[in-house]
Every structure is written in C-alpha cells, then in structure tokens.
Short mmCIF file of C-alpha atoms and ligand atoms in Angstrom, two decimals:
data_model
loop_
_atom_site.label_atom_id
_atom_site.label_comp_id
_atom_site.label_asym_id
_atom_site.label_seq_id
_atom_site.Cartn_x
_atom_site.Cartn_y
_atom_site.Cartn_z
CA MET R 250 1.04 -2.34 0.25
CA LEU R 251 1.66 -2.00 -2.83
CA SER R 252 4.43 -1.58 -5.27
CA VAL R 253 4.28 -1.29 -8.99
CA ARG R 254 7.72 -1.83 -10.83
CA ASP R 255 8.37 -0.69 -14.81
CA LEU R 256 4.96 -1.24 -15.61
CA THR R 257 3.79 -1.18 -19.19
CA VAL R 258 1.18 -1.50 -21.11
CA SER R 259 0.88 -2.46 -24.09
CA LEU R 260 -1.43 -2.89 -27.95
CA GLY R 261 -0.62 -4.37 -30.82
CA PRO R 262 1.12 -7.92 -31.60
CA GLU R 263 4.68 -7.90 -29.26
CA HIS R 264 6.82 -7.40 -32.17
CA ALA R 265 4.67 -3.65 -33.14
CA ALA R 266 3.98 -3.12 -29.30
CA LEU R 267 2.75 0.64 -28.82
CA ASP R 268 3.07 1.04 -25.11
CA ILE R 269 0.26 3.08 -23.55
CA VAL R 270 1.30 2.56 -20.16
CA ASP R 271 5.60 3.20 -20.45
CA GLY R 272 7.59 1.71 -17.66
CA VAL R 273 5.37 3.24 -14.64
CA SER R 274 6.85 2.83 -11.48
CA PHE R 275 5.17 3.79 -7.56
CA GLY R 276 5.32 2.25 -4.36
CA LEU R 277 2.46 2.66 -1.54
CA ALA R 278 2.33 2.02 2.04
CA LYS R 279 -0.14 1.24 4.77
CA GLY R 280 -3.32 4.12 5.32
CA GLU R 281 -1.41 6.17 2.63
CA ILE R 282 -3.12 8.19 -0.09
CA LEU R 283 -1.04 8.30 -3.05
CA GLY R 284 -2.37 10.84 -5.80
CA LEU R 285 -2.30 9.83 -9.82
CA VAL R 286 -2.81 13.00 -11.53
CA GLY R 287 -2.61 14.10 -16.03
CA GLU R 288 -4.47 14.48 -18.59
CA SER R 289 -7.10 12.80 -20.03
CA GLY R 290 -5.67 9.64 -22.55
CA CYS R 291 -1.96 9.58 -20.08
CA GLY R 292 -2.33 6.02 -19.15
CA LYS R 293 -3.95 6.56 -15.76
CA SER R 294 -6.68 3.74 -16.08
CA MET R 295 -4.86 1.03 -18.06
CA THR R 296 -2.53 1.67 -15.14
CA SER R 297 -4.82 0.97 -12.17
CA LEU R 298 -6.63 -1.71 -14.69
CA ALA R 299 -3.55 -2.91 -15.26
CA VAL R 300 -2.40 -3.02 -11.48
CA MET R 301 -6.18 -5.11 -10.52
CA GLY R 302 -5.85 -7.54 -13.38
CA LEU R 303 -8.65 -6.11 -14.92
CA LEU R 304 -7.32 -4.72 -18.26
CA PRO R 305 -10.22 -5.00 -20.91
CA GLN R 306 -10.22 -8.28 -23.23
CA PRO R 307 -9.06 -8.67 -26.14
CA GLY R 308 -6.61 -5.61 -26.01
CA PRO R 309 -4.09 -3.84 -23.78
CA ARG R 310 -2.02 -6.58 -22.40
CA VAL R 311 1.05 -6.51 -19.34
CA ARG R 312 3.85 -6.53 -21.71
CA ALA R 313 6.69 -5.65 -19.07
CA GLY R 314 6.50 -4.88 -14.95
CA GLN R 315 5.57 -6.20 -11.51
CA VAL R 316 3.09 -5.25 -9.49
CA MET R 317 3.42 -6.32 -5.67
CA LEU R 318 1.08 -6.40 -3.20
CA ASP R 319 1.91 -7.19 0.14
CA GLY R 320 5.22 -8.81 -1.35
CA CYS R 321 3.06 -11.57 -3.74
CA ASP R 322 3.54 -11.06 -7.09
CA VAL R 323 0.19 -10.97 -8.82
CA THR R 324 0.84 -8.80 -12.17
CA ARG R 325 0.20 -12.24 -14.25
CA LEU R 326 -2.82 -13.57 -12.22
CA GLN R 327 -6.90 -12.83 -13.21
CA PRO R 328 -8.66 -11.42 -10.52
CA TRP R 329 -10.49 -14.49 -9.47
CA GLN R 330 -7.22 -16.48 -9.36
CA ARG R 331 -6.09 -13.42 -7.16
CA VAL R 332 -8.99 -13.50 -4.61
CA GLU R 333 -8.48 -17.73 -4.76
CA ALA R 334 -4.25 -17.32 -4.23
CA GLY R 335 -5.74 -15.63 -1.16
CA HIS R 336 -4.14 -12.58 -2.83
CA GLY R 337 -7.46 -10.69 -4.06
CA ARG R 338 -6.94 -7.94 -0.95
CA MET R 339 -7.13 -5.14 -3.48
CA ALA R 340 -11.10 -3.18 -4.48
CA MET R 341 -12.12 -0.14 -7.31
CA ILE R 342 -14.13 2.60 -7.37
CA PHE R 343 -15.16 3.77 -10.85
CA GLN R 344 -16.45 7.68 -12.29
CA GLU R 345 -19.86 6.78 -12.51
CA PRO R 346 -21.62 3.77 -9.62
CA MET R 347 -24.32 3.25 -12.31
CA THR R 348 -22.76 1.42 -14.47
CA SER R 349 -21.96 -0.92 -12.00
CA LEU R 350 -24.62 -1.26 -10.22
CA ASN R 351 -27.47 -3.54 -11.52
CA PRO R 352 -30.44 -1.12 -11.65
CA VAL R 353 -33.43 -4.27 -10.67
CA ARG R 354 -31.83 -5.06 -7.53
CA ARG R 355 -31.74 -4.17 -3.91
CA ILE R 356 -28.92 -2.14 -2.72
CA GLY R 357 -29.07 -5.39 0.49
CA ASP R 358 -29.18 -7.95 -2.42
CA GLN R 359 -26.06 -6.17 -4.32
CA ILE R 360 -23.57 -5.89 -1.09
CA ALA R 361 -24.36 -9.09 0.19
CA GLU R 362 -23.37 -10.81 -3.32
CA ALA R 363 -20.11 -9.31 -2.63
CA VAL R 364 -19.83 -10.80 0.90
CA ARG R 365 -20.42 -13.71 -0.31
CA VAL R 366 -17.78 -14.15 -2.50
CA HIS R 367 -15.52 -12.70 -0.07
CA GLU R 368 -16.28 -14.35 3.55
CA GLY R 369 -18.36 -17.26 2.95
CA ILE R 370 -21.42 -16.31 4.10
CA SER R 371 -24.89 -15.44 2.58
CA GLY R 372 -28.83 -15.31 3.46
CA ALA R 373 -29.08 -13.38 6.76
CA ALA R 374 -25.66 -12.76 8.24
CA ALA R 375 -24.60 -11.69 4.75
CA LEU R 376 -27.24 -8.47 5.00
CA SER R 377 -26.27 -7.75 8.62
CA ARG R 378 -22.86 -7.75 6.86
CA ALA R 379 -24.08 -5.18 4.15
CA ARG R 380 -25.48 -3.36 6.84
CA GLU R 381 -22.62 -2.60 9.04
CA LEU R 382 -20.55 -1.66 5.32
CA LEU R 383 -23.59 1.10 4.54
CA GLU R 384 -22.66 1.86 8.48
CA LEU R 385 -19.30 2.53 7.58
CA VAL R 386 -19.84 4.50 4.23
CA ARG R 387 -21.75 6.49 6.62
CA MET R 388 -25.18 6.33 4.83
CA PRO R 389 -27.87 7.66 6.28
CA ASP R 390 -30.72 5.55 7.64
CA PRO R 391 -28.55 1.86 6.51
CA GLN R 392 -31.80 -0.15 7.28
CA MET R 393 -34.21 1.34 5.11
CA GLN R 394 -30.89 2.08 1.97
CA LEU R 395 -30.65 -1.55 2.60
CA SER R 396 -34.22 -2.49 0.18
CA ALA R 397 -33.88 0.42 -1.94
CA TYR R 398 -32.94 0.53 -5.97
CA PRO R 399 -30.24 2.13 -6.81
CA HIS R 400 -32.23 4.79 -8.79
CA GLN R 401 -34.54 5.65 -5.35
CA LEU R 402 -30.42 6.88 -4.26
CA SER R 403 -28.72 10.84 -5.23
CA GLY R 404 -25.33 10.61 -6.91
CA GLY R 405 -23.33 10.69 -3.49
CA GLN R 406 -25.87 7.56 -2.18
CA ARG R 407 -24.70 5.40 -4.87
CA GLN R 408 -20.55 6.59 -4.74
CA ARG R 409 -21.34 4.99 -0.98
CA VAL R 410 -22.61 1.95 -1.95
CA MET R 411 -20.19 1.25 -4.55
CA ILE R 412 -17.58 1.80 -2.01
CA ALA R 413 -19.42 -0.56 0.80
CA ILE R 414 -18.85 -3.16 -1.71
CA ALA R 415 -15.77 -2.38 -2.31
CA LEU R 416 -15.17 -3.12 1.27
CA ALA R 417 -16.37 -5.99 1.06
CA CYS R 418 -13.05 -7.65 0.90
CA ARG R 419 -11.43 -5.96 3.33
CA PRO R 420 -9.02 -4.43 0.68
CA GLN R 421 -5.62 -3.96 1.91
CA VAL R 422 -5.51 -1.11 -1.39
CA LEU R 423 -8.69 0.53 -2.95
CA ILE R 424 -8.07 1.84 -6.05
CA ALA R 425 -10.33 4.69 -7.05
CA ASP R 426 -10.89 6.51 -10.85
CA GLU R 427 -12.08 9.36 -11.12
CA PRO R 428 -15.12 8.52 -8.04
CA THR R 429 -16.20 12.25 -7.55
CA THR R 430 -15.82 13.38 -11.34
CA ALA R 431 -19.82 13.30 -11.77
CA LEU R 432 -20.59 14.99 -8.47
CA ASP R 433 -21.01 18.16 -7.34
CA VAL R 434 -18.38 20.08 -5.38
CA THR R 435 -20.11 19.25 -1.54
CA ILE R 436 -20.38 16.39 -2.33
CA GLN R 437 -17.40 15.97 -3.41
CA VAL R 438 -15.68 17.51 -0.64
CA GLN R 439 -18.04 14.50 1.21
CA ILE R 440 -16.31 11.79 -0.75
CA LEU R 441 -13.03 12.58 -0.22
CA GLY R 442 -13.01 13.06 3.79
CA LEU R 443 -15.03 9.54 3.45
CA LEU R 444 -11.78 7.64 1.63
CA ARG R 445 -9.74 9.95 3.96
CA GLU R 446 -11.55 8.60 7.12
CA LEU R 447 -11.69 4.71 5.51
CA CYS R 448 -7.92 5.14 4.76
CA ASN R 449 -7.02 6.19 8.89
CA ARG R 450 -9.22 3.86 10.44
CA LEU R 451 -8.89 0.65 8.33
CA ASP R 452 -5.57 1.66 7.70
CA MET R 453 -6.11 0.93 3.64
CA ALA R 454 -3.94 2.58 1.47
CA ILE R 455 -5.47 4.55 -1.79
CA LEU R 456 -4.41 4.96 -5.06
CA PHE R 457 -6.95 8.21 -6.44
CA ILE R 458 -7.04 8.88 -10.05
CA THR R 459 -7.69 12.51 -11.09
CA HIS R 460 -6.99 15.11 -14.02
CA ASP R 461 -8.21 17.63 -10.41
CA MET R 462 -5.11 19.02 -9.05
CA GLY R 463 -7.18 20.71 -6.76
CA VAL R 464 -8.36 17.21 -5.22
CA ILE R 465 -4.75 15.84 -4.73
CA ALA R 466 -4.30 19.31 -2.63
CA GLN R 467 -7.17 18.55 -0.05
CA LEU R 468 -6.67 13.97 -0.17
CA ALA R 469 -3.15 12.89 -1.16
CA ASP R 470 -0.21 12.42 0.92
CA ARG R 471 1.60 11.69 -2.11
CA VAL R 472 1.39 12.54 -5.93
CA SER R 473 1.89 10.93 -9.52
CA VAL R 474 1.81 13.11 -12.09
CA MET R 475 2.01 11.19 -15.43
CA TYR R 476 2.43 11.99 -18.72
CA ALA R 477 1.99 10.18 -22.11
CA GLY R 478 2.27 7.25 -20.59
CA ARG R 479 5.27 7.60 -17.72
CA ILE R 480 5.08 9.20 -14.56
CA VAL R 481 7.37 12.46 -14.83
CA GLU R 482 7.40 14.11 -11.29
CA THR R 483 6.90 11.77 -7.55
CA ALA R 484 6.84 14.04 -4.46
CA SER R 485 4.74 14.62 -1.58
CA VAL R 486 1.51 17.02 -1.65
CA ASP R 487 3.92 19.81 -0.35
CA GLY R 488 6.80 19.19 -1.79
CA LEU R 489 5.00 19.15 -5.10
CA PHE R 490 3.17 21.90 -4.59
CA LYS R 491 5.75 24.09 -3.22
CA ARG R 492 8.47 23.33 -5.58
CA PRO R 493 7.27 21.72 -8.45
CA ALA R 494 10.04 20.44 -10.42
CA HIS R 495 8.88 19.11 -14.37
CA HIS R 496 7.33 22.16 -16.33
CA TYR R 497 4.38 19.57 -16.77
CA THR R 498 3.75 20.25 -12.80
CA SER R 499 4.54 23.40 -13.15
CA GLY R 500 2.25 24.18 -15.84
CA LEU R 501 -1.15 22.51 -14.48
CA MET R 502 -0.98 24.05 -11.74
CA ASP R 503 -1.32 27.35 -13.46
CA CYS R 504 -4.45 26.30 -15.20
CA MET R 505 -5.47 25.95 -11.62
CA PRO R 506 -8.86 28.47 -11.08
CA SER R 507 -8.31 30.57 -8.49
CA ARG R 508 -10.34 33.00 -6.81
CA ASN R 509 -8.02 36.02 -7.59
CA PRO R 510 -10.48 38.67 -9.58
CA SER R 511 -7.01 40.03 -11.05
CA ALA R 512 -6.53 36.46 -12.77
CA ARG R 513 -8.87 37.00 -16.15
CA ARG R 514 -7.85 34.57 -18.39
CA LEU R 515 -7.19 30.57 -17.32
CA PRO R 516 -4.07 29.88 -18.93
CA THR R 517 -3.09 27.02 -21.02
CA ILE R 518 -0.37 24.08 -21.91
CA SER R 519 -0.46 24.48 -25.51
CA GLY R 520 -0.47 21.99 -28.23
CA GLN R 521 -2.02 18.07 -27.49
CA PRO R 522 -0.25 15.07 -25.63
CA PRO R 523 1.34 12.64 -28.42
CA ALA R 524 -0.20 9.59 -29.32
CA PRO R 525 0.44 6.42 -28.80
CA GLY R 526 2.78 5.47 -31.31
CA ARG R 527 3.22 8.89 -32.59
CA LEU R 528 6.18 9.55 -29.61
CA ALA R 529 9.58 11.75 -31.05
CA ALA R 530 12.92 11.06 -30.31
CA GLY R 531 13.87 12.43 -27.01
CA CYS R 532 11.98 14.01 -23.93
CA VAL R 533 7.69 13.50 -24.62
CA PHE R 534 6.63 16.41 -23.60
CA ALA R 535 9.39 18.72 -25.81
CA SER R 536 6.72 19.64 -28.12
CA ARG R 537 4.35 22.06 -25.25
CA CYS R 538 7.56 22.88 -22.90
CA VAL R 539 7.76 26.49 -22.73
CA ALA R 540 11.52 25.64 -21.24
CA VAL R 541 12.49 23.25 -24.16
CA ARG R 542 16.84 22.73 -25.51
CA ASP R 543 18.29 21.21 -28.30
CA LEU R 544 19.08 18.43 -26.21
CA CYS R 545 15.92 17.69 -24.72
CA ARG R 546 14.69 17.19 -28.49
CA THR R 547 17.39 14.35 -29.12
CA GLU R 548 17.72 12.77 -25.86
CA ALA R 549 15.53 11.30 -23.16
CA PRO R 550 15.57 13.12 -19.98
CA SER R 551 16.46 10.60 -17.39
CA ARG R 552 14.78 9.94 -13.93
CA ALA R 553 16.39 12.21 -11.22
CA GLU R 554 15.83 13.08 -7.11
CA VAL R 555 15.86 16.63 -7.14
CA SER R 556 15.16 16.52 -2.72
CA GLN R 557 14.36 13.25 -1.09
CA GLY R 558 11.65 11.39 -2.08
CA HIS R 559 10.89 14.08 -4.79
CA GLU R 560 11.75 12.39 -8.34
CA VAL R 561 11.60 14.69 -11.68
CA LEU R 562 11.94 12.90 -15.18
CA CYS R 563 13.40 15.81 -16.90
CA ALA R 564 16.70 17.03 -17.58
CA PHE R 565 16.55 20.92 -16.87
CA PRO R 566 14.13 20.46 -14.18
CA LEU R 567 12.83 23.84 -12.72
CA ASN R 568 13.69 25.37 -9.34
CA GLY R 569 17.40 24.20 -10.18
CA GLY R 570 16.18 20.80 -9.33
CA GLY R 571 16.60 22.06 -5.37
CA PRO R 572 15.27 20.60 -2.15
CA SER R 573 11.11 20.69 -2.10
N1 ATP H 805 -10.37 -0.19 -24.62
C1 ATP H 805 -8.66 -0.13 -24.94
N2 ATP H 805 -8.31 -0.24 -26.44
C2 ATP H 805 -7.29 0.42 -27.22
N3 ATP H 805 -6.67 1.18 -26.02
C3 ATP H 805 -6.78 2.33 -25.09
C4 ATP H 805 -8.19 1.27 -24.50
N4 ATP H 805 -8.70 2.09 -23.42
C5 ATP H 805 -7.76 3.19 -23.37
N5 ATP H 805 -6.65 3.16 -24.47
C6 ATP H 805 -6.19 4.35 -25.00
O1 ATP H 805 -4.99 3.88 -24.07
C7 ATP H 805 -4.54 5.12 -23.63
C8 ATP H 805 -4.52 5.97 -21.83
O2 ATP H 805 -5.96 5.40 -21.88
P1 ATP H 805 -6.76 6.02 -20.49
O3 ATP H 805 -8.32 5.66 -20.59
O4 ATP H 805 -5.26 4.92 -19.55
O5 ATP H 805 -6.01 7.37 -19.83
P2 ATP H 805 -6.57 8.59 -18.88
O6 ATP H 805 -5.80 9.06 -18.46
O7 ATP H 805 -7.57 7.57 -18.10
O8 ATP H 805 -7.71 9.04 -19.60
P3 ATP H 805 -8.84 9.93 -18.97
O9 ATP H 805 -8.94 11.34 -18.03
O10 ATP H 805 -9.90 10.40 -20.06
O11 ATP H 805 -9.72 9.08 -18.23
C9 ATP H 805 -4.94 6.73 -24.44
O12 ATP H 805 -4.27 7.02 -25.87
C10 ATP H 805 -6.29 5.51 -24.84
O13 ATP H 805 -7.01 6.17 -26.63
S1 SF4 H 806 13.79 17.98 -20.31
FE1 SF4 H 806 13.53 19.52 -22.08
S2 SF4 H 806 11.30 19.09 -22.71
FE2 SF4 H 806 11.27 17.60 -20.83
S3 SF4 H 806 10.22 18.91 -19.63
FE3 SF4 H 806 12.78 19.52 -19.11
S4 SF4 H 806 12.89 21.03 -20.15
FE4 SF4 H 806 11.36 20.42 -20.83
MG1 MG H 807 -9.41 7.43 -17.41
#
C-alpha cells in the first residue's frame, strides 16, 4: 500500500545539506500497523510529514528517495495536488487535537467540511456522513456531539473527532504521530483499541509513531526503530521483543518500566543522540553503544538481515544475528 524508499529529508542549501532523515525505507501492507519508535529528535515526525507531503515551508525538504502510494509516486506532490490527481487517500492525526480543531466551530461543521472537500457533498448530506463518521469512531451520542464545540469534549473525544476527520477521505494509509501521548492511560488504551478496530474493519494501513515501546508491544504488527535520522532495526513485534538485534533497541527495552518490585532504578541509555551535522565517521550509535568496537568508530555498518523480515544496521548485532 505504501512503500518508502531511501527517503532523505534535509535542511540547508544543496551544497551544504544537513540530513535530518537519512535514507529511510519501509513498507506498509493493507490492514497492517507499523510502529515507528525512537527517542525525541530522531526524525519520526519529519519522516511522517515528508511521506504526507506536509513538511513545514520554508525549511526541511525531500532531497532524495521515493514515496509510493498504491503504486503511484507522490514524492513531490503537494497535498492538494495529490487530491486532484486522485492520490489523496492518506491522512494524519497528531498528538494534540486542540491544535488542529477550530475552537469556535461546531464539531459537525468541521467534519462536514472534510467530507465536502473529499466527497463533493454538502449541507444535510455532509452532516449525515459526519454523523456516520462519529459512529465509526465510537463517539458516545454522535447526534448530540455534532453541535458541540471542541472545548465541550474530553481529550479522548477530541482525538476521536480528529480520527473521524481523517477518515473523511477514506484513507488507505493513516499516519498517527503520537496520538495518545497527551491522554491518560485508560483513554490511551481505548484509542489504541479503536485504531486496531478501524485498521481491521476498513483494511487501512497505519503508521503509528511513538517513543513508547509499551504502546508498540500493545498495538503494532511490525516495528521500525529510528536513531539519528536512520532506521536501525525493523522486525515483527514478536521478533523484536524476543530477540532485539540492535544495541539501541535493546537499550530502549531495558528502559521500559516494569512491575518487578526488585528493580530499584530504571536504567537509561547514557549520552545524547548526535545533532544533525555532527555525525562522526562510523556507526551513528557508537558514542553510546555498550558493545562498541574499534571498527564501529571508523566504518559505517551496512544493513543485514538477521532472519526473515528482521533487518538491522549494526556490524555486531546481538543474539549473534541468529533467527528471531
Ligand atoms: N521545522 C523545522 N526546521 C528545522 N529543523 C527541524 C524542524 N523540525 C524539526 N527539526 C529538526 O529535525 C530533527 C528531527 O525532528 P523530529 O521532529 O522529526 O523528531 P521526532 O523524532 O519527531 O521527535 P519527538 O519525539 O520529540 O517528536 C531534529 O533534529 C529537529 O531539531
Ligand atoms: S555497529 Fe558497533 S557501535 Fe554500532 S550498534 Fe553495532 S556494535 Fe554498537
Ligand atoms: Mg515528533
């Protein structure tokens, strides 16, 4: 459904380009949820905005690579050009719905506007479709909520509205950038459950961005781990959690809080990710890696398949690179 190949997003002029996303590749099948995980600043949002054609302007630009949506190259098309060309069936939701919703317009009107743009219907027909969309996202009392204003809804309900607006274009791919980070844990579980249900019911693919390995374990089918603008490991969720191959992935897992009462202090990965433009030669993780060797500091590792569908960017992977 979606195939991203060697996507590179850069800042600055061509002769001194600073790559903030560097050669990212992944694929997404119908009905599949791919988690994209990594710590703050590693390039998750820039990757997703580049895939959507929504990079902030002026600023970062796609310098190289391809974004293929259902067989069509949409890499250099603006969102409205994609809609005009009939390739607009990709939608996105963000962390804080209040920054996307208009505070002085009723929920029904805001969903109906998206319906009008994508389906060419207006008035009562668009409002009726808006109600259907609210039912689809399991909004309690959808008829009444059509006339509510955003401030009258809870955080979880507002995120449901955003998902309803996203569904107005009948997306083949939904990109969710930390959509549950601002919600409390019980509401987060409900929204994750809703996304899984929609993915199955609508045969939609979801790219789910988070810094939370726990959310990945709960929701995703496959996962790509990002570090310093690159994907350093991709595997099925099962494979990744059972046999992480990259030392960064394993470090992230060690940082997950557990209910083990004997664990006194939560481990951390010491050091900071390198800033774009300050990458040393060799492996980008070398300055923080517990297993670093001399070779890692001079030679960039190449991508290797440690088992079927499990790829890692490390010269000395964990678990001997054995089958996951
Ligand atoms: N508008 C912008 N202009 C220039 N650089 C930017 C812009 N937005 C982000 N960056 C830089 O791009 C890099 C990747 O940022 P990005 O927002 O994609 O990270 P992220 O993984 O989404 O982090 P977070 O988990 O904090 O959301 C960072 O170094 C950041 O400083
Ligand atoms: S290549 Fe070397 S420094 Fe990089 S993750 Fe692998 S072992 Fe660590
Ligand atoms: Mg982000």
